[in-house]
């Protein structure tokens, strides 16, 4: 069983879309992502997401880019743009490192 | 820093317990089984048509699972009876695996063919938990009524491991297999597995095919078994401590080790998560706090899972703790709970002679081992 906490790191401006076969759920006050069906072969575990991570995740079912995500964060949180951009970049890198982006 | 799985689980349990949110459950898909274990608390014949007729259909299980997921259920165990005797097990399992649960399968392993192992490998559960009832064909014949069950179980374990399917093994200690701990441990170690021990055999929940009380160890026999395990583990360096003072918790490997959480409320009869964040659905659709406690129940198929869960929680809150147990100085050597007291004595709040004697014997064993 693998447990991954999705964190953040560097810049990437590609178009982004999550792989299908994962479900983001709120369980006992914690956002988690679990693999569905056959997807468990490549990832048999649980990912945890922060509140803002879950917001981003739930908006990545269709293709977006980092700027879309930055705008989303700015619309939902009181945060300066540089920090929002840095957080989104780190989040996206973490998703890529864990093979969650198509 | 990433959370460990244990920490995440503890965090989820802590919140779910406090908020009384459903987090874990067992679906008892059937009480029918292809083995005839003398100590089983539910075992019915494979071809028992009455029993089969009462079992929920695959559609009903899937419907309940969807409702339970919407309540927050994450950790789901599929158990029996023997789950693989259901012709629709594959259908149920695959649908549940697409719902976002962390799934565990409890099985005796005898029906896991290479084909089934291949199928499981294509969509592996979090864990397959296999009970190994002995270390020889002779013992399997004695305990389960099937000598060939041993060969099939061993083959199943090895096939699952070969296919990298997360697998754990455990045994239930009874008179017929009490002398085989060392061989079972050797079997586990050869495969780099831990060996879980189910040390408590409950009186039957229902039916009359088996005789758990007649086949379980006496308190003295059980303590001797536990002492032997402790000594063996110390020899092997698996335990650091040189006394048996933690025997109760060290040796008990029931459903999930960390579900035993001490209650801070003296009015709370339950020390576990049953009826707080955990529940059990019987093969005929009753929602219970756990697999043993069938006096508190609700009916999710009739009233919906959400209302049934609320009713179950209220029912559990009405259960008074056993005062004598609460005041007993041997509590740390005892594993009493409302379900066990009910099955042992017919009441939630009456002390059980079997459990009391077991606690006394454990205390004596500790006194012997600490100069």
Coordinates of C-alpha atoms in Angstrom, one line a residue:
Chain A
X1 CA 0.0 0.0 0.0
X2 CA 1.4 3.3 -1.0
X3 CA 0.5 6.6 0.6
X4 CA 1.3 9.8 -1.2
X5 CA 0.9 13.3 0.0
X6 CA 0.7 15.5 -3.1
X7 CA 3.1 18.4 -2.7
X8 CA 4.5 21.1 -4.9
X9 CA 7.8 22.1 -6.8
X10 CA 8.5 23.7 -10.1
X11 CA 7.1 25.5 -13.2
X12 CA 5.2 23.8 -16.0
X13 CA 3.0 25.5 -18.5
X14 CA 1.6 22.4 -20.3
X15 CA -2.0 21.7 -20.8
X16 CA -3.0 19.5 -17.9
X17 CA -5.6 16.8 -17.5
X18 CA -5.9 14.2 -14.8
X19 CA -5.8 10.5 -15.7
X20 CA -9.1 8.9 -15.3
X21 CA -9.6 6.1 -12.8
X22 CA -9.1 8.1 -9.6
X23 CA -11.7 9.4 -7.2
X24 CA -11.3 12.4 -4.9
X25 CA -13.3 11.9 -1.7
X26 CA -13.7 13.7 1.5
X27 CA -13.4 11.2 4.3
X28 CA -13.6 12.1 8.0
X29 CA -12.5 15.7 7.2
X30 CA -9.6 14.7 5.0
X31 CA -9.5 14.9 1.2
X32 CA -8.2 11.6 -0.2
X33 CA -7.8 10.3 -3.7
X34 CA -8.2 6.6 -4.3
X35 CA -7.6 4.5 -7.4
X36 CA -10.6 2.9 -9.1
X37 CA -10.7 -0.6 -10.6
X38 CA -7.7 -1.6 -12.7
X39 CA -6.0 1.7 -11.9
X40 CA -5.0 0.1 -8.6
X41 CA -2.5 -2.1 -10.4
X42 CA -0.3 1.0 -10.9
X43 CA -1.2 2.7 -7.7
X44 CA -2.5 0.6 -4.8
X45 CA -2.7 3.3 -2.2
X46 CA -4.2 6.5 -1.0
X47 CA -3.2 10.1 -1.7
X48 CA -4.1 12.9 0.6
X49 CA -4.9 16.4 -0.6
X50 CA -5.1 19.7 1.2
X51 CA -8.4 21.6 0.9
X52 CA -6.8 23.7 -1.9
X53 CA -5.4 20.6 -3.5
X54 CA -8.8 19.1 -3.6
X55 CA -10.2 22.2 -5.2
X56 CA -7.6 22.0 -7.9
X57 CA -8.1 18.3 -8.4
X58 CA -11.8 18.6 -8.8
X59 CA -11.3 21.2 -11.5
X60 CA -8.8 19.1 -13.5
X61 CA -11.3 16.6 -15.0
X62 CA -11.1 18.5 -18.2
X63 CA -8.0 20.1 -19.8
X64 CA -6.7 23.2 -18.0
X65 CA -3.4 25.0 -17.8
X66 CA -1.6 26.4 -14.8
X67 CA -3.0 29.9 -15.3
X68 CA -6.5 28.5 -15.1
X69 CA -5.6 26.9 -11.8
X70 CA -4.0 30.0 -10.5
X71 CA -7.1 32.0 -11.2
X72 CA -9.2 29.4 -9.5
X73 CA -7.0 29.6 -6.3
X74 CA -7.2 33.4 -6.4
X75 CA -10.9 33.3 -6.7
X76 CA -11.3 31.0 -3.7
X77 CA -8.6 32.1 -1.3
X78 CA -7.2 35.4 0.0
X79 CA -3.7 34.9 -1.2
X80 CA -1.2 36.9 -3.3
X81 CA -0.7 35.9 -6.9
X82 CA 2.9 34.9 -6.6
X83 CA 2.2 32.6 -3.8
X84 CA -0.8 31.1 -5.6
X85 CA 1.3 30.5 -8.7
X86 CA 4.1 28.9 -6.8
X87 CA 1.6 26.6 -5.0
X88 CA 0.0 25.6 -8.2
X89 CA 3.3 24.8 -9.8
X90 CA 4.3 22.7 -6.9
X91 CA 1.0 20.9 -7.0
X92 CA 1.3 20.2 -10.7
X93 CA 4.8 18.9 -10.5
X94 CA 3.8 16.6 -7.7
X95 CA 0.9 15.2 -9.8
X96 CA 3.3 14.6 -12.7
X97 CA 5.9 12.9 -10.4
X98 CA 3.2 10.6 -9.2
X99 CA 2.0 9.8 -12.7
X100 CA -1.4 11.3 -12.3
X101 CA -1.4 13.6 -15.4
X102 CA -2.3 12.2 -18.8
Chain B
X1 CA 6.4 15.6 5.0
X2 CA 4.2 12.7 3.9
X3 CA 1.9 11.0 6.3
X4 CA 2.5 7.3 6.9
X5 CA -0.5 5.1 6.2
X6 CA -0.8 4.2 9.8
X7 CA -0.8 7.9 10.7
X8 CA -3.4 8.7 8.1
X9 CA -5.5 5.8 9.3
X10 CA -5.2 7.0 12.9
X11 CA -6.1 10.5 11.9
X12 CA -9.2 9.4 9.9
X13 CA -10.3 7.1 12.8
X14 CA -9.9 9.8 15.4
X15 CA -12.0 12.2 13.4
X16 CA -14.6 9.6 12.4
X17 CA -15.0 8.3 15.9
X18 CA -15.4 11.8 17.3
X19 CA -17.9 12.8 14.7
X20 CA -19.6 9.4 14.6
X21 CA -19.0 9.1 10.9
X22 CA -19.0 5.7 9.1
X23 CA -15.4 5.0 8.1
X24 CA -15.1 1.2 8.0
X25 CA -17.5 -1.7 7.5
X26 CA -17.6 -5.4 6.8
X27 CA -20.0 -6.9 4.2
X28 CA -20.7 -10.5 5.2
X29 CA -21.6 -11.6 1.7
X30 CA -22.7 -15.1 2.8
X31 CA -22.7 -17.3 5.9
X32 CA -22.3 -20.4 3.7
X33 CA -18.9 -22.0 3.6
X34 CA -17.2 -24.9 1.9
X35 CA -15.3 -25.8 5.0
X36 CA -16.9 -27.1 8.2
X37 CA -14.7 -25.5 10.9
X38 CA -15.9 -26.7 14.3
X39 CA -15.4 -23.3 15.9
X40 CA -17.1 -21.0 13.4
X41 CA -19.7 -18.6 14.7
X42 CA -21.8 -18.5 11.6
X43 CA -20.9 -21.3 9.2
X44 CA -23.7 -22.8 7.1
X45 CA -23.7 -25.5 4.4
X46 CA -22.7 -24.4 0.9
X47 CA -26.0 -25.8 -0.5
X48 CA -28.3 -24.5 2.2
X49 CA -31.1 -23.2 0.0
X50 CA -32.8 -21.4 2.9
X51 CA -29.7 -19.6 3.8
X52 CA -28.9 -18.8 0.2
X53 CA -32.4 -17.4 -0.4
X54 CA -31.9 -14.9 2.4
X55 CA -28.6 -13.6 1.1
X56 CA -28.7 -10.1 -0.5
X57 CA -28.4 -10.1 -4.2
X58 CA -25.4 -8.5 -6.0
X59 CA -27.6 -5.5 -6.8
X60 CA -28.5 -5.1 -3.2
X61 CA -24.9 -5.2 -2.0
X62 CA -23.9 -2.7 -4.6
X63 CA -26.7 -0.4 -3.7
X64 CA -25.8 -0.6 0.0
X65 CA -22.2 0.1 -0.9
X66 CA -23.1 3.2 -2.9
X67 CA -25.1 4.5 0.1
X68 CA -22.4 3.7 2.5
X69 CA -19.8 5.4 0.3
X70 CA -21.9 8.5 0.3
X71 CA -21.8 8.4 4.1
X72 CA -18.0 8.4 4.0
X73 CA -17.2 4.7 4.1
X74 CA -13.6 4.1 2.9
X75 CA -12.4 0.8 4.4
X76 CA -14.5 -2.1 3.3
X77 CA -14.0 -5.8 4.1
X78 CA -15.7 -8.5 2.2
X79 CA -16.2 -11.5 4.4
X80 CA -18.2 -14.7 4.9
X81 CA -18.8 -17.6 5.3
X82 CA -16.6 -18.0 2.3
X83 CA -17.0 -15.2 -0.2
X84 CA -15.7 -17.1 -3.2
X85 CA -18.6 -19.5 -3.1
X86 CA -20.8 -16.8 -4.4
X87 CA -21.1 -17.1 -8.2
X88 CA -21.5 -13.3 -8.4
X89 CA -18.5 -12.5 -6.2
X90 CA -16.6 -11.2 -9.2
X91 CA -19.4 -8.9 -10.3
X92 CA -19.8 -7.5 -6.7
X93 CA -16.0 -7.1 -6.3
X94 CA -15.4 -5.3 -9.5
X95 CA -18.2 -2.9 -9.0
X96 CA -17.0 -2.1 -5.4
X97 CA -13.5 -1.6 -6.7
X98 CA -14.8 1.1 -9.0
X99 CA -16.5 2.9 -6.2
X100 CA -13.4 4.2 -4.4
X101 CA -13.1 1.8 -1.4
X102 CA -10.0 0.4 0.2
X103 CA -11.0 -3.2 -0.1
X104 CA -9.9 -6.2 2.0
X105 CA -11.1 -9.8 1.3
X106 CA -11.3 -12.4 4.1
X107 CA -11.2 -15.9 2.8
X108 CA -10.2 -19.4 3.6
X109 CA -8.3 -19.5 0.3
X110 CA -9.4 -22.9 -0.8
X111 CA -11.4 -21.6 -3.8
X112 CA -8.6 -19.3 -5.1
X113 CA -7.6 -21.0 -8.3
X114 CA -4.8 -19.7 -10.5
X115 CA -7.6 -18.2 -12.7
X116 CA -9.0 -16.3 -9.8
X117 CA -5.6 -15.2 -8.7
X118 CA -5.0 -13.9 -12.2
X119 CA -8.2 -12.0 -12.1
X120 CA -7.4 -10.5 -8.7
X121 CA -4.0 -9.5 -10.0
X122 CA -5.7 -7.4 -12.7
X123 CA -7.5 -5.4 -10.0
X124 CA -5.9 -6.3 -6.6
X125 CA -7.5 -5.5 -3.3
X126 CA -5.7 -3.6 -0.6
X127 CA -5.2 -7.0 1.0
X128 CA -6.3 -10.7 0.9
X129 CA -6.5 -12.0 4.4
X130 CA -6.3 -15.8 4.5
X131 CA -7.0 -17.9 7.6
X132 CA -4.8 -20.9 7.9
X133 CA -6.4 -23.5 10.2
X134 CA -3.4 -25.7 10.6
X135 CA 0.0 -26.7 9.3
X136 CA -0.9 -30.2 8.0
X137 CA -3.6 -32.1 6.1
X138 CA -4.3 -34.0 9.3
X139 CA -5.0 -30.9 11.2
X140 CA -7.2 -29.4 8.5
X141 CA -9.2 -32.6 8.5
X142 CA -9.6 -32.3 12.3
X143 CA -10.4 -28.6 12.4
X144 CA -12.2 -27.9 9.1
X145 CA -13.3 -31.4 7.9
X146 CA -11.2 -31.1 4.8
X147 CA -7.7 -32.5 4.5
X148 CA -7.3 -31.2 1.0
X149 CA -8.2 -27.8 2.3
X150 CA -4.7 -27.5 3.5
X151 CA -3.2 -28.2 0.1
X152 CA -5.5 -25.7 -1.6
X153 CA -4.9 -23.0 1.0
X154 CA -1.2 -23.3 0.7
X155 CA -1.4 -23.2 -3.0
X156 CA -3.6 -20.2 -2.9
X157 CA -1.2 -18.3 -0.6
X158 CA 1.8 -19.1 -2.8
X159 CA -0.1 -18.2 -6.0
X160 CA -1.2 -14.8 -4.6
X161 CA 2.3 -14.0 -3.4
X162 CA 3.7 -15.0 -6.7
X163 CA 1.4 -12.5 -8.4
X164 CA 2.4 -9.8 -5.9
X165 CA -1.1 -9.6 -4.5
X166 CA -1.0 -8.2 -0.9
X167 CA -1.6 -11.2 1.3
X168 CA -1.7 -11.7 5.0
X169 CA -2.2 -14.9 6.9
X170 CA -3.7 -15.6 10.3
X171 CA -4.9 -18.6 12.3
X172 CA -7.6 -19.2 14.8
X173 CA -6.3 -21.2 17.7
X174 CA -8.6 -24.1 18.8
X175 CA -8.0 -27.5 20.4
X176 CA -7.4 -29.1 17.1
X177 CA -4.5 -26.9 16.0
X178 CA -3.0 -25.6 19.3
X179 CA 0.2 -27.6 19.0
X180 CA 1.0 -26.2 15.5
X181 CA 2.0 -22.6 16.2
X182 CA 5.6 -23.3 15.5
X183 CA 4.9 -24.9 12.2
X184 CA 2.6 -22.1 11.2
X185 CA 5.1 -19.5 12.2
X186 CA 7.7 -21.3 10.1
X187 CA 5.3 -21.4 7.2
X188 CA 4.8 -17.6 7.5
X189 CA 8.5 -16.8 7.9
X190 CA 9.4 -18.9 4.9
X191 CA 7.1 -16.5 2.9
X192 CA 8.3 -13.4 4.8
X193 CA 4.8 -12.9 6.2
X194 CA 3.6 -12.1 9.7
X195 CA 1.3 -14.6 11.3
X196 CA -1.8 -13.1 12.9
X197 CA -3.5 -15.0 15.7
X198 CA -7.2 -14.9 16.5
X199 CA -7.2 -16.1 20.1
X200 CA -10.8 -15.6 21.0
X201 CA -13.4 -18.0 19.8
X202 CA -16.9 -16.7 20.4
X203 CA -20.1 -18.7 21.0
X204 CA -22.2 -19.0 17.8
X205 CA -24.0 -16.0 16.5
X206 CA -26.6 -18.1 14.8
X207 CA -27.3 -21.6 13.4
X208 CA -26.3 -24.9 15.0
X209 CA -23.8 -26.5 12.6
X210 CA -20.8 -26.0 14.7
X211 CA -19.6 -26.1 18.3
X212 CA -17.3 -23.2 19.1
X213 CA -17.4 -23.5 22.9
X214 CA -16.6 -27.3 22.7
X215 CA -13.6 -26.6 20.5
X216 CA -12.1 -23.5 21.9
X217 CA -9.2 -23.6 24.3
X218 CA -9.8 -23.4 28.0
X219 CA -8.4 -20.3 29.7
X220 CA -5.4 -22.2 31.0
X221 CA -4.7 -23.7 27.5
X222 CA -5.0 -20.4 25.8
X223 CA -2.6 -18.7 28.2
X224 CA -0.1 -21.5 27.7
X225 CA -0.5 -20.9 24.0
X226 CA 0.1 -17.2 24.4
X227 CA 3.1 -17.7 26.7
X228 CA 4.5 -20.1 24.1
X229 CA 4.1 -17.5 21.4
X230 CA 5.7 -14.8 23.4
X231 CA 8.7 -17.1 24.3
X232 CA 9.0 -18.2 20.7
X233 CA 8.9 -14.6 19.4
X234 CA 11.5 -13.5 22.0
X235 CA 13.8 -16.4 20.8
X236 CA 13.4 -15.2 17.3
X237 CA 13.9 -11.6 18.2
X238 CA 10.4 -10.6 17.1
X239 CA 9.7 -9.2 20.6
X240 CA 12.1 -7.1 22.6
X241 CA 10.3 -7.4 26.0
X242 CA 11.0 -10.3 28.3
X243 CA 7.8 -10.4 30.1
X244 CA 4.3 -11.3 29.2
X245 CA 2.7 -8.2 30.6
X246 CA 1.4 -7.0 27.2
X247 CA 0.2 -10.4 26.2
X248 CA -3.4 -9.4 25.7
X249 CA -2.6 -6.8 23.1
X250 CA 0.6 -8.3 21.6
X251 CA -1.0 -11.5 20.7
X252 CA -4.4 -10.5 19.6
X253 CA -4.6 -9.9 15.9
X254 CA -8.3 -9.7 15.1
X255 CA -9.8 -7.6 12.3
X256 CA -7.5 -4.6 12.4
X257 CA -5.1 -4.2 15.2
X258 CA -5.6 -0.5 15.7
X259 CA -9.4 -0.6 16.0
X260 CA -9.0 -1.2 19.7
X261 CA -9.1 2.3 21.0
X262 CA -9.7 2.9 24.7
X263 CA -12.7 4.9 25.5
X264 CA -12.4 8.1 27.5
X265 CA -16.0 8.0 28.5
X266 CA -16.8 5.8 31.5
X267 CA -20.4 5.6 30.3
X268 CA -19.3 4.2 27.0
X269 CA -19.5 0.4 26.9
X270 CA -17.5 0.0 23.7
X271 CA -13.7 0.3 23.6
X272 CA -13.6 -0.3 19.9
X273 CA -15.1 1.6 16.9
X274 CA -18.2 -0.5 16.6
X275 CA -21.2 1.7 16.3
X276 CA -19.0 4.8 16.3
X277 CA -17.3 4.7 12.9
X278 CA -17.5 1.0 12.1
X279 CA -20.4 -1.4 11.2
X280 CA -21.2 -4.8 9.8
X281 CA -23.8 -5.9 7.3
X282 CA -25.0 -9.5 7.7
X283 CA -25.6 -11.7 4.7
X284 CA -29.4 -11.1 5.1
X285 CA -29.0 -7.3 5.3
X286 CA -29.0 -6.4 9.0
X287 CA -26.7 -3.6 10.0
X288 CA -24.9 -4.5 13.2
X289 CA -22.1 -2.8 15.2
X290 CA -19.9 -5.9 14.6
X291 CA -20.1 -9.5 13.4
X292 CA -21.0 -10.7 16.9
X293 CA -23.3 -8.2 18.3
X294 CA -26.7 -9.0 16.7
X295 CA -29.0 -7.6 19.4
X296 CA -28.5 -4.1 18.2
X297 CA -29.6 -3.8 14.6
X298 CA -31.1 -1.7 11.9
X299 CA -32.3 -2.4 8.4
X300 CA -30.6 -0.4 5.7
X301 CA -32.5 -2.0 2.8
X302 CA -35.8 -0.8 4.4
X303 CA -34.9 2.5 5.8
X304 CA -31.8 3.5 3.8
X305 CA -28.2 3.3 5.0
X306 CA -28.1 6.8 6.4
X307 CA -31.1 6.3 8.7
X308 CA -30.1 2.8 9.6
X309 CA -26.6 4.0 10.6
X310 CA -28.1 6.7 12.9
X311 CA -30.4 4.1 14.5
X312 CA -27.5 1.7 15.0
X313 CA -25.4 4.4 16.7
X314 CA -28.3 5.3 19.0
X315 CA -28.8 1.6 19.9
X316 CA -25.1 1.3 20.8
X317 CA -25.2 4.4 23.0
X318 CA -28.0 2.8 25.0
X319 CA -25.8 -0.1 26.0
X320 CA -24.5 0.2 29.5
X321 CA -21.0 -0.9 30.4
X322 CA -20.4 -3.8 32.7
X323 CA -19.7 -2.2 36.0
X324 CA -17.9 -5.2 37.5
X325 CA -15.6 -5.2 34.4
X326 CA -15.0 -1.5 34.7
X327 CA -13.9 -1.9 38.3
X328 CA -11.9 -5.0 37.8
X329 CA -8.2 -4.8 38.5
X330 CA -7.5 -7.4 35.8
X331 CA -8.9 -5.2 33.0
X332 CA -5.5 -4.9 31.3
X333 CA -5.5 -8.7 30.9
X334 CA -9.0 -8.9 29.6
X335 CA -10.6 -8.3 26.2
X336 CA -14.2 -7.9 27.3
X337 CA -16.7 -5.9 25.2
X338 CA -20.5 -5.8 25.0
X339 CA -20.5 -8.2 22.1
X340 CA -18.4 -10.8 23.9
X341 CA -20.3 -10.4 27.2
X342 CA -23.6 -10.8 25.4
X343 CA -22.5 -14.0 23.6
X344 CA -20.9 -15.4 26.7
X345 CA -23.6 -14.6 29.3
X346 CA -26.7 -13.4 27.4
X347 CA -26.2 -9.9 28.8
X348 CA -24.1 -6.9 28.0
X349 CA -23.3 -6.0 31.6
X350 CA -22.7 -9.4 33.2
X351 CA -19.1 -10.5 33.7
X352 CA -18.2 -13.7 31.8
X353 CA -16.7 -16.6 33.7
X354 CA -14.6 -17.6 30.7
X355 CA -13.1 -14.1 30.1
X356 CA -12.6 -13.6 33.9
X357 CA -10.7 -16.9 34.2
X358 CA -8.6 -16.0 31.2
X359 CA -7.7 -12.6 32.7
X360 CA -6.8 -14.3 36.0
X361 CA -4.6 -16.9 34.2
X362 CA -2.9 -14.2 32.2
X363 CA -2.1 -12.2 35.4
X364 CA -0.6 -15.4 36.9
X365 CA 1.5 -16.0 33.8
X366 CA 2.9 -12.5 34.1
X367 CA 3.7 -13.0 37.8
X368 CA 5.6 -16.2 37.0
X369 CA 7.7 -14.6 34.3
X370 CA 8.6 -11.4 36.3
X371 CA 10.9 -12.2 39.2

